[in-house]
Coordinates of C-alpha atoms and ligand atoms in Angstrom, one line a residue:
X1 CA -22.9 -9.7 24.8
X2 CA -20.2 -8.9 27.3
X3 CA -16.6 -9.2 26.3
X4 CA -15.7 -12.6 27.9
X5 CA -18.6 -14.4 26.4
X6 CA -18.0 -12.9 23.0
X7 CA -14.4 -14.2 23.0
X8 CA -15.6 -17.7 24.2
X9 CA -18.0 -17.9 21.3
X10 CA -15.2 -17.0 18.9
X11 CA -17.5 -14.6 17.0
X12 CA -15.1 -12.3 15.3
X13 CA -16.1 -12.2 11.7
X14 CA -18.6 -12.6 9.0
X15 CA -19.2 -15.8 7.0
X16 CA -18.2 -18.0 9.9
X17 CA -14.6 -16.7 10.0
X18 CA -13.5 -17.2 13.6
X19 CA -10.6 -15.7 15.4
X20 CA -8.1 -18.4 14.9
X21 CA -9.1 -19.0 11.3
X22 CA -8.7 -15.3 10.6
X23 CA -5.3 -15.3 12.1
X24 CA -4.2 -18.4 10.2
X25 CA -5.4 -16.7 7.0
X26 CA -3.6 -13.4 7.8
X27 CA -0.4 -15.4 8.2
X28 CA -0.6 -16.7 4.7
X29 CA -0.4 -13.2 3.1
X30 CA 3.0 -12.5 1.6
X31 CA 4.5 -9.6 -0.3
X32 CA 4.7 -11.0 -3.9
X33 CA 7.2 -9.5 -6.3
X34 CA 6.9 -11.6 -9.5
X35 CA 3.7 -11.9 -11.4
X36 CA 2.1 -13.9 -14.3
X37 CA 1.6 -12.1 -17.6
X38 CA -2.1 -12.0 -17.0
X39 CA -4.4 -8.9 -16.7
X40 CA -6.5 -8.4 -13.6
X41 CA -10.2 -7.8 -14.4
X42 CA -11.3 -4.2 -13.7
X43 CA -14.1 -5.4 -11.4
X44 CA -11.5 -7.2 -9.2
X45 CA -9.4 -4.0 -9.1
X46 CA -12.6 -2.1 -8.2
X47 CA -13.1 -4.5 -5.3
X48 CA -9.6 -3.7 -4.1
X49 CA -10.4 0.0 -3.9
X50 CA -13.8 -0.9 -2.2
X51 CA -11.9 -2.8 0.4
X52 CA -9.4 0.0 0.9
X53 CA -12.1 2.5 1.6
X54 CA -13.5 0.4 4.4
X55 CA -10.6 1.5 6.5
X56 CA -11.1 3.7 9.5
X57 CA -9.8 7.3 9.2
X58 CA -9.5 10.2 11.6
X59 CA -12.9 11.9 12.0
X60 CA -13.9 9.8 8.9
X61 CA -12.0 12.2 6.7
X62 CA -11.1 9.5 4.2
X63 CA -8.0 11.4 3.2
X64 CA -7.0 9.0 0.5
X65 CA -7.1 8.6 -3.3
X66 CA -5.9 5.8 -5.4
X67 CA -4.6 5.9 -9.0
X68 CA -4.9 2.5 -10.6
X69 CA -2.5 2.1 -13.5
X70 CA -3.2 -0.8 -15.9
X71 CA -2.0 0.9 -19.2
X72 CA 1.1 -1.0 -20.2
X73 CA 2.9 2.1 -21.5
X74 CA 2.4 4.0 -18.2
X75 CA 3.4 1.0 -16.1
X76 CA 6.6 0.6 -18.1
X77 CA 7.3 4.3 -17.8
X78 CA 6.9 4.1 -14.0
X79 CA 9.2 1.1 -13.7
X80 CA 11.8 2.7 -16.0
X81 CA 11.7 6.0 -14.0
X82 CA 12.3 4.0 -10.7
X83 CA 15.0 1.9 -12.3
X84 CA 16.8 5.0 -13.6
X85 CA 16.7 6.6 -10.2
X86 CA 17.9 3.4 -8.5
X87 CA 20.9 3.3 -11.0
X88 CA 21.6 6.9 -10.2
X89 CA 21.7 6.2 -6.5
X90 CA 23.8 3.0 -7.1
X91 CA 26.4 5.0 -9.0
X92 CA 26.6 7.5 -6.1
X93 CA 26.9 4.7 -3.5
X94 CA 29.6 3.0 -5.6
X95 CA 31.8 6.0 -5.2
X96 CA 31.8 5.3 -1.4
X97 CA 32.6 2.1 0.5
X98 CA 29.2 0.5 0.7
X99 CA 28.5 -0.7 -2.8
X100 CA 27.9 -4.3 -1.6
X101 CA 25.4 -3.2 1.0
X102 CA 23.4 -1.6 -1.7
X103 CA 23.6 -4.5 -4.1
X104 CA 20.9 -6.6 -2.5
X105 CA 18.6 -3.5 -2.4
X106 CA 18.8 -2.8 -6.1
X107 CA 15.8 -4.9 -7.1
X108 CA 13.9 -3.8 -4.0
X109 CA 13.1 -0.5 -5.8
X110 CA 11.6 -1.7 -9.0
X111 CA 11.5 -5.5 -9.4
X112 CA 7.8 -5.9 -8.5
X113 CA 6.8 -3.0 -10.8
X114 CA 8.4 -4.8 -13.8
X115 CA 5.8 -7.7 -14.1
X116 CA 2.8 -6.2 -12.2
X117 CA -0.5 -6.2 -14.1
X118 CA -1.5 -3.1 -12.2
X119 CA 0.3 -0.5 -10.2
X120 CA -1.8 1.3 -7.6
X121 CA -0.4 4.6 -6.3
X122 CA -2.1 5.4 -3.0
X123 CA -2.2 9.1 -2.1
X124 CA -3.0 11.0 1.1
X125 CA -3.6 14.6 2.0
X126 CA -3.5 16.7 5.1
X127 CA -6.6 18.4 6.4
X128 CA -6.6 21.4 8.8
X129 CA -6.0 20.2 12.3
X130 CA -9.4 20.9 13.8
X131 CA -8.5 20.7 17.5
X132 CA -5.3 22.7 17.0
X133 CA -7.4 25.4 15.3
X134 CA -9.9 25.4 18.1
X135 CA -7.1 25.7 20.7
X136 CA -5.7 28.7 18.7
X137 CA -9.2 30.3 18.6
X138 CA -9.3 30.1 22.4
X139 CA -6.0 31.9 22.6
X140 CA -4.0 28.7 23.4
X141 CA -0.8 27.3 21.9
X142 CA -1.5 24.1 20.0
X143 CA 2.1 23.2 20.0
X144 CA 1.7 22.3 23.7
X145 CA -0.7 19.5 22.8
X146 CA -0.2 16.4 20.7
X147 CA -3.1 16.7 18.4
X148 CA -3.9 14.5 15.3
X149 CA -1.2 16.3 13.3
X150 CA 1.5 14.9 15.6
X151 CA 0.7 11.4 14.6
X152 CA 0.1 12.3 10.9
X153 CA -3.4 10.8 11.3
X154 CA -4.2 11.2 7.6
X155 CA -1.2 9.2 6.6
X156 CA -2.0 6.6 9.2
X157 CA -5.5 6.3 7.8
X158 CA -4.2 5.9 4.3
X159 CA -1.8 3.2 5.5
X160 CA -4.8 1.3 7.0
X161 CA -6.6 1.6 3.7
X162 CA -3.6 0.1 1.8
X163 CA -3.5 -2.8 4.3
X164 CA -7.2 -3.5 3.6
X165 CA -6.4 -3.4 -0.1
X166 CA -3.5 -5.9 0.4
X167 CA -5.9 -8.2 2.3
X168 CA -8.6 -8.0 -0.4
X169 CA -5.9 -8.8 -3.0
X170 CA -4.9 -11.8 -1.0
X171 CA -8.5 -12.9 -0.8
X172 CA -8.9 -12.5 -4.6
X173 CA -5.9 -14.9 -5.2
X174 CA -3.8 -12.0 -6.3
X175 CA -0.3 -11.1 -5.1
X176 CA 0.7 -7.6 -4.1
X177 CA 3.7 -5.7 -2.8
X178 CA 3.4 -2.3 -1.2
X179 CA 6.6 -0.5 -2.0
X180 CA 8.4 2.5 -0.6
X181 CA 11.1 2.0 -3.3
X182 CA 9.2 3.9 -6.0
X183 CA 9.4 7.1 -3.9
X184 CA 12.8 7.7 -5.4
X185 CA 11.0 8.6 -8.6
X186 CA 8.2 10.5 -6.9
X187 CA 8.4 13.6 -9.1
X188 CA 8.4 11.6 -12.3
X189 CA 5.5 9.4 -11.2
X190 CA 3.4 12.3 -9.9
X191 CA 4.0 14.2 -13.1
X192 CA 3.1 11.1 -15.3
X193 CA -0.1 10.4 -13.3
X194 CA -1.1 14.0 -12.7
X195 CA -0.9 13.7 -8.9
X196 CA -0.6 17.1 -7.3
X197 CA -1.0 18.9 -4.0
X198 CA -2.7 18.5 -1.7
X199 CA -2.3 14.8 -2.6
X200 CA 1.0 13.1 -2.1
X201 CA 1.9 9.5 -3.1
X202 CA 2.6 7.0 -0.4
X203 CA 4.6 4.4 -2.3
X204 CA 3.1 2.2 -4.9
X205 CA 1.4 -1.2 -4.8
X206 CA 2.4 -3.8 -7.4
X207 CA -0.5 -6.2 -8.1
X208 CA -0.9 -9.2 -10.3
X209 CA -1.4 -13.0 -10.3
X210 CA 1.6 -14.3 -8.4
X211 CA 4.3 -16.4 -10.0
X212 CA 6.6 -18.8 -8.2
X213 CA 6.9 -19.1 -4.4
X214 CA 7.4 -16.5 -1.7
X215 CA 9.0 -18.0 1.4
X216 CA 7.8 -16.4 4.7
X217 CA 10.3 -13.7 5.8
X218 CA 9.5 -14.5 9.5
X219 CA 8.3 -12.3 12.3
X220 CA 9.8 -11.1 15.6
X221 CA 8.2 -13.2 18.4
X222 CA 5.4 -11.4 20.0
X223 CA 7.1 -11.1 23.4
X224 CA 9.6 -8.8 21.7
X225 CA 6.9 -6.4 20.3
X226 CA 4.3 -6.4 23.0
X227 CA 4.2 -4.7 26.4
X228 CA 1.3 -5.9 28.5
X229 CA 0.0 -3.6 31.2
X230 CA -2.2 -5.7 33.3
X231 CA -2.1 -4.1 36.7
Ligands
LIG1 C1 5.6 0.7 3.8 C2 6.3 -0.5 3.1 C3 7.2 -0.3 2.2 C4 7.8 -1.4 1.5 N1 8.7 -1.2 0.5 C5 9.1 -2.3 -0.3 C6 9.8 -2.0 -1.5 O1 10.1 -0.9 -1.8 N2 10.2 -3.1 -2.2 C7 9.9 -4.4 -1.8 O2 10.3 -5.3 -2.6 N3 9.1 -4.6 -0.7 C8 8.7 -3.6 0.1 N4 7.9 -3.8 1.1 C9 7.5 -5.2 1.5 C10 8.3 -5.7 2.7 O3 9.6 -6.0 2.3 C11 7.6 -6.9 3.3 O4 6.3 -6.5 3.8 C12 8.4 -7.5 4.5 O5 9.6 -8.1 4.0 C13 7.6 -8.6 5.2 O6 7.2 -9.6 4.2 P1 5.7 -10.0 3.9 O7 4.9 -8.8 3.5 O8 5.7 -11.1 2.9 O9 5.2 -10.5 5.2 C14 7.4 -2.8 1.9 C15 6.4 -2.9 2.9 C16 5.9 -1.8 3.5 C17 4.8 -2.0 4.5

């Protein structure tokens, strides 16, 4: 079917999910930071990983791994390590003139980890840059070309996988929050979970059945984020 007709028919997804319906559903996803005290069944967590690995990746390298932490003791240790680092940073910032600026960020680092039923630590790894190696083998200088390395394609692929996981969580009635904050305790978390090179954590995802409300944080209007090139 040619492009115009396909759009007219609104055939964009399985199970009768059409373009506008999909968009409306996507708009209902929120980052959730407070969770009920209720475990998430393992088969549901498995589906989240299944969803993650549907993501596209550069030359299908699938450069990701996911550590899924449900053990209470380990979850508490992760949250405590992040809190300790956040307090350390807060103490440093308090010595300067921006203590108030940091105040609203304090919880940002660890709050979702405190009540999460599961903490997923996504990881990514680099692979040799095939095209750069081929250029080198031909006597060329790969730094003159923007190959996959220049866009950190493996990290991009892993980010796509995390987004698929967040959407599956939403579809399962779960709440989730992908967080950069836990990176402040990267050495502690990697040691606790046995994450080592070549894998590197890319934040952490707090997951659980959501409690309370999460008002939409809003979005920039699309005319501020899109550049149309039509002629
Ligand atoms: C890479 C990344 C890192 C984020 N880090 C944090 C974080 O450390 N703590 C947090 O509470 N939220 C974090 N968020 C969630 C954002 O605050 C949230 O996505 C944004 O405010 C938009 O809200 P929404 O997801 O509900 O649409 C992060 C989101 C992304 C994509």
